[in-house]
Tab-separated table of C-alpha atoms in Angstrom:
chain	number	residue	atom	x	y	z
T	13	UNK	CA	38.853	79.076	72.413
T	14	UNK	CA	41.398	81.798	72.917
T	15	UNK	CA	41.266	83.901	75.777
T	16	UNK	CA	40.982	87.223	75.352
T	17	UNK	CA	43.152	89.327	77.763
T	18	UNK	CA	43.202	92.885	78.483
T	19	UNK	CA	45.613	95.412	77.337
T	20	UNK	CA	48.351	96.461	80.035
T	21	UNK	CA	47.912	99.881	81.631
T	22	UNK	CA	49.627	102.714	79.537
T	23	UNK	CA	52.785	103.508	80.923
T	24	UNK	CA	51.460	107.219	82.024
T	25	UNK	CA	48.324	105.360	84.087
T	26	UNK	CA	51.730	103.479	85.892
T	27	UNK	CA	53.753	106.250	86.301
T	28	UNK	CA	50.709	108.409	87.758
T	29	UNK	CA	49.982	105.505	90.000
T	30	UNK	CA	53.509	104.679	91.179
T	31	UNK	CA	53.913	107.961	92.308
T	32	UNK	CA	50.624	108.794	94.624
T	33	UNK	CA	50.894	105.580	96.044
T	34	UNK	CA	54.349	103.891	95.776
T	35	UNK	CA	57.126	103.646	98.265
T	36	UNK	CA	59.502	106.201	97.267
T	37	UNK	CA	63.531	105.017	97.499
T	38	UNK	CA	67.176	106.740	96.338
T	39	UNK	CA	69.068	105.451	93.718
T	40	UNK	CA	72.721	105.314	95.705
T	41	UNK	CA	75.644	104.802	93.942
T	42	UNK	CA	78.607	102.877	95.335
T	43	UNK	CA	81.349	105.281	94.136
T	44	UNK	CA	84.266	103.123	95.467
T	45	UNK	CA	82.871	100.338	93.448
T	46	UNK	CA	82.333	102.554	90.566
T	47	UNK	CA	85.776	103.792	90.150
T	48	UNK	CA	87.075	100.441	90.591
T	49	UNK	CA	85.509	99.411	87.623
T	50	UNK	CA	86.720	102.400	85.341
T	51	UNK	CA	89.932	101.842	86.674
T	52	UNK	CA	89.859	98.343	84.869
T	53	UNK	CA	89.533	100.591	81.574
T	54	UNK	CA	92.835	102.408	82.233
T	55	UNK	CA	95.404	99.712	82.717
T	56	UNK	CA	98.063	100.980	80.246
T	57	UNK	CA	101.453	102.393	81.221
T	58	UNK	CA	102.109	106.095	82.330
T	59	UNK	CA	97.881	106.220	82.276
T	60	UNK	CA	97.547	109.122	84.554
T	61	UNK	CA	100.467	111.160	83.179
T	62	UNK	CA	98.525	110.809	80.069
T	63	UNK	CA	95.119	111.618	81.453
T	64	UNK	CA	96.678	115.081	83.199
T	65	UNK	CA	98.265	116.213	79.897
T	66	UNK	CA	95.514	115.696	78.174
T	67	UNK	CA	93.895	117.781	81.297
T	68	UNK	CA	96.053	120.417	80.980
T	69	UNK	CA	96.042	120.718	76.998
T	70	UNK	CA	92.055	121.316	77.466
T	71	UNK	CA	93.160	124.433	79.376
T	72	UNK	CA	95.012	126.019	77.055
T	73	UNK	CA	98.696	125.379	79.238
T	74	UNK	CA	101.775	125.649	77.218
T	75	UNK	CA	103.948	124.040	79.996
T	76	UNK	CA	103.456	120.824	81.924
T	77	UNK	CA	105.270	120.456	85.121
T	78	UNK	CA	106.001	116.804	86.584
T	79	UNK	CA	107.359	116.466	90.295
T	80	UNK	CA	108.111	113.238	92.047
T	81	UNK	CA	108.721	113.291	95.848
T	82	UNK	CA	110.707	110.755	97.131
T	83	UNK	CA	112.030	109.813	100.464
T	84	UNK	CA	114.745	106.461	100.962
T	85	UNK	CA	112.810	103.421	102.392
T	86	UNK	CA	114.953	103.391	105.448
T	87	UNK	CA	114.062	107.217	106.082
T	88	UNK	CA	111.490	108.998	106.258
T	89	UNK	CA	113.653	112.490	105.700
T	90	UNK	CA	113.380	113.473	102.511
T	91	UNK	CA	116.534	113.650	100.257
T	92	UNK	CA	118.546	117.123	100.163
T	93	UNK	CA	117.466	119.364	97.383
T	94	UNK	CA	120.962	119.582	95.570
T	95	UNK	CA	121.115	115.356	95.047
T	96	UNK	CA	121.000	113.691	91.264
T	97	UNK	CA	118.382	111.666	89.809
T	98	UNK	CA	120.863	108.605	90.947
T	99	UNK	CA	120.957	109.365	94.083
T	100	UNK	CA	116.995	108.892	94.407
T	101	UNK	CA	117.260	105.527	92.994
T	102	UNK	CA	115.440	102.643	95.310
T	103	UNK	CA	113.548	105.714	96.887
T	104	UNK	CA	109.801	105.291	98.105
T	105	UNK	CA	108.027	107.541	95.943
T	106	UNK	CA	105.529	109.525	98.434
T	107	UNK	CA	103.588	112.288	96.016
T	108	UNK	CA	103.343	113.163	92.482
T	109	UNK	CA	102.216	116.392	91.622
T	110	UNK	CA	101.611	117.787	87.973
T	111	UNK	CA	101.582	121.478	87.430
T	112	UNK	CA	100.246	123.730	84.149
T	113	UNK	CA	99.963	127.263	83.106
T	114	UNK	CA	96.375	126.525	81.812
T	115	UNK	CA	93.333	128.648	82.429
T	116	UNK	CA	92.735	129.019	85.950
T	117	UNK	CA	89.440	127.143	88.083
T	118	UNK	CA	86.097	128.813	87.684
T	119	UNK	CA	83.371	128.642	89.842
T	120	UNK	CA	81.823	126.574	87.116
T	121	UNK	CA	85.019	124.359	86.852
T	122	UNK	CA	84.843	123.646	90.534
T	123	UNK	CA	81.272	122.422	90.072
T	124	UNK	CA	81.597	120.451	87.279
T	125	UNK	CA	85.002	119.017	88.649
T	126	UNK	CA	82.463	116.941	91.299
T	127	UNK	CA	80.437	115.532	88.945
T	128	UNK	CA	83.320	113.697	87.392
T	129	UNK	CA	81.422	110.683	86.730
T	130	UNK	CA	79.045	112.117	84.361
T	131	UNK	CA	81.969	113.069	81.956
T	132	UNK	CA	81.298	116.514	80.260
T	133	UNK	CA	79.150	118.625	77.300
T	134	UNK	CA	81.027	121.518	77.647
T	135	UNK	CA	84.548	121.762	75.340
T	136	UNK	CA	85.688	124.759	76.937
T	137	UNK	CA	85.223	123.431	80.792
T	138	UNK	CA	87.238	121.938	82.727
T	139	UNK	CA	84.538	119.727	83.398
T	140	UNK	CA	86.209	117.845	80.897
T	141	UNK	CA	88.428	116.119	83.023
T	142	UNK	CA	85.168	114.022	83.112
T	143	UNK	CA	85.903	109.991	83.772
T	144	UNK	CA	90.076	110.113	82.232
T	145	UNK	CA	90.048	111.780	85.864
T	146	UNK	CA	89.532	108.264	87.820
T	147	UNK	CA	92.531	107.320	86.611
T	148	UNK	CA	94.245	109.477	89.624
T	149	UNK	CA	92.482	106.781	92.070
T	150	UNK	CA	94.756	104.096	90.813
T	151	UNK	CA	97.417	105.824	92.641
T	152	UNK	CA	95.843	108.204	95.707
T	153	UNK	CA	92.916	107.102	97.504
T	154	UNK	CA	92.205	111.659	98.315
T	155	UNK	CA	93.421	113.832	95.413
T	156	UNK	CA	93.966	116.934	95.440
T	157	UNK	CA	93.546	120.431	92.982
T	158	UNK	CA	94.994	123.057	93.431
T	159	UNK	CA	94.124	126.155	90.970
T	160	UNK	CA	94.475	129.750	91.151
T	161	UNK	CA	92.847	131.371	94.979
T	162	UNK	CA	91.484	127.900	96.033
T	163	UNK	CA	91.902	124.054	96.339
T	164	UNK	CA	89.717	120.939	96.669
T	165	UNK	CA	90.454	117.709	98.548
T	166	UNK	CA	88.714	114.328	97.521
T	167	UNK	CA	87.838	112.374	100.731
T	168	UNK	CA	86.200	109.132	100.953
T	169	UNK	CA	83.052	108.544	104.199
T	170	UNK	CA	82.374	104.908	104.764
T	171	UNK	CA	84.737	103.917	101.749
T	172	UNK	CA	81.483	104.183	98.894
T	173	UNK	CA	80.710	107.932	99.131
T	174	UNK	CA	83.414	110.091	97.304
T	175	UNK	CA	82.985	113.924	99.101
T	176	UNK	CA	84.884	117.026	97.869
T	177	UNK	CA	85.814	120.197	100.208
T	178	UNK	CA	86.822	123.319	98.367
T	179	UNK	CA	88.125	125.756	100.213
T	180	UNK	CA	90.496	129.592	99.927
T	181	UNK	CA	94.406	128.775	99.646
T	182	UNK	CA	96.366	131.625	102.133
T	183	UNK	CA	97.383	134.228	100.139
T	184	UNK	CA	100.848	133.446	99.643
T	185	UNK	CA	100.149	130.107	98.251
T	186	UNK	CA	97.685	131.555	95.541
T	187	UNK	CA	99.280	131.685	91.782
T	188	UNK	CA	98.106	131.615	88.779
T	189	UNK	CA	98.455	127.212	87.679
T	190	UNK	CA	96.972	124.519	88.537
T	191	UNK	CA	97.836	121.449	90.224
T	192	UNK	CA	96.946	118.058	90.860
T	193	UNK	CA	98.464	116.190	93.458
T	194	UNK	CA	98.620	112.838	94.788
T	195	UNK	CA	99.884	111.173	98.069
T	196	UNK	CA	100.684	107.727	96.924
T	197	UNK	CA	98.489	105.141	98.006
T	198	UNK	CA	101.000	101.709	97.515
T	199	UNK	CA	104.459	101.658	97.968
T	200	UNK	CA	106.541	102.452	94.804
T	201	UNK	CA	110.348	102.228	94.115
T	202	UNK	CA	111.862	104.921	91.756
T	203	UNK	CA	114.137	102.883	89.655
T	204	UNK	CA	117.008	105.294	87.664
T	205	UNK	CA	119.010	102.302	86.162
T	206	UNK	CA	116.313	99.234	86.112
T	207	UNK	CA	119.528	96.468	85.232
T	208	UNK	CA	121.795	97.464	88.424
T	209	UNK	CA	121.914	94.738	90.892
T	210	UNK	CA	120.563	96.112	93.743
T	211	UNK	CA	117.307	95.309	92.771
T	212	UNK	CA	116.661	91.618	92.536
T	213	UNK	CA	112.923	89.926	91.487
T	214	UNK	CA	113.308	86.871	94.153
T	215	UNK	CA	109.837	84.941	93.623
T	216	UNK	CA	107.910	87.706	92.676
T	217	UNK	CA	109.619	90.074	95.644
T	218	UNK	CA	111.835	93.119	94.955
T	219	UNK	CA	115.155	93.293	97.448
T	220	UNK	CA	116.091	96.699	97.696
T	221	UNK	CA	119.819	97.451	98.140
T	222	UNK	CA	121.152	97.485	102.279
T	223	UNK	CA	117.874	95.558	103.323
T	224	UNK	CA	116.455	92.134	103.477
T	225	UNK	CA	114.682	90.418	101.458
T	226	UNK	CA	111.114	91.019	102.441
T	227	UNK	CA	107.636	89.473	101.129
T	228	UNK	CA	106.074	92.534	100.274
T	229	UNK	CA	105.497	93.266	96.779
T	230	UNK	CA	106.678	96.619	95.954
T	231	UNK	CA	105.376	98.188	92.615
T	232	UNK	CA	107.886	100.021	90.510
T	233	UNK	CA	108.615	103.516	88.521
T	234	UNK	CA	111.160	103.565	86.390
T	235	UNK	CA	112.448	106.852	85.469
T	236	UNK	CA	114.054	106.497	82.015
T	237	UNK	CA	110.712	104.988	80.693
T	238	UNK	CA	109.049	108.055	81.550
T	239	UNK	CA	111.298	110.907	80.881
T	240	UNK	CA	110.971	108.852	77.506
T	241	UNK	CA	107.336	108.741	77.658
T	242	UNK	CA	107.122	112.307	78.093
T	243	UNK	CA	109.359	113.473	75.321
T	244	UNK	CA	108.474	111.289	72.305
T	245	UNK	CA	106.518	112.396	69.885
């Protein structure tokens, strides 16, 4: 004889009862681990560079401004303003900072540019630099945006809980573009002619010109590729 059981509680009697009675706990989310994983989506060359185009197209910018900073591995000084592209070659790259002419920050922007995660419904916002914005993490652990009268840092608190401080740039640092800048977080070597000799793959090391061979792995930028990259098409 088949037994006969009784129907489940309706999902409203649950919820109803859940909540007078039940222990109440946060959701947290574990943003370093989080990023991490949408950084595994972005693994393609020149990712970022695309990702703040793309940024600054949704503005409305008509110019896109590229900077590397570089300083030589045996100094710390950085270079003299009137030396060539060769004469940065083997150079620790320290910051990258991208530049538009796009529509400045709103207070909306500035709100919606924390919520990054949750992408963005708005076309006109610049919300929209939504979860293509991660990509900067593959490069600086604290971004940082600089538009029109004011400028927000990323910082990290216990290395899983991603914080943002906005505050007033001094007047004389307030224009009219924005910025995004990042303080490199691994060491790269600007490369300006990748087949000289003075830099030598020994087992998976690079030896940089005038030092020894050393068992760090140094990543690599190589400047041709991306002046190509940025002027195909």
């Amino acid at each position: 004889m088949a037994t006969i059981s009784a129907p489940p509680p309706s999902a409203d009697a649950l919820r109803d009862a859940v909540r007078n009675a039940g222990k109440k706990e946060i959701v947290r989310t574990h943003m370093r681990n989080l990023i991490d994983k949408m950084l595994a989506r972005y693994s393609s060359e020149f990712v970022v560079c695309r990702e703040l185009i793309q940024n600054a197209d949704d503005v409305g910018a008509t110019w896109f401004h590229f900077e590397i900073t570089c300083r030589t591995c045996n100094d710390v000084r950085r270079q003299p303003s009137h030396t060539s592209e060769i004469d940065f070659h083997n150079s620790c790259i320290t910051e990258i900072c991208a530049t538009n002419n796009g529509r400045e920050f709103t207070e909306t922007d500035w709100k919606r540019v924390t919520a990054i995660a949750e992408g963005n419904t708005d076309v006109d916002s610049v919300g929209q630099f939504g979860v293509g914005f991660f990509s900067v993490f593959s490069l600086c652990e604290e971004p940082i945006i600089i538009s029109g009268k004011k400028f927000m840092e990323f910082t990290w608190q216990d290395n899983r809980i991603l914080k943002t401080y906005l505050r007033d740039l001094p007047t004389k640092k307030q224009s009219q573009s924005t910025s995004i800048c990042l303080t490199l977080n691994k060491k790269y070597i600007l490369l300006h002619d990748p087949t000289t000799e003075h830099v030598e793959i020994l087992t998976g090391n690079y030896r940089l010109s005038n030092e020894e061979t050393t068992n760090e792995i140094f990543l690599t930028l190589n400047l041709s590729d991306l002046k190509a990259y940025f002027t195909k098409g």
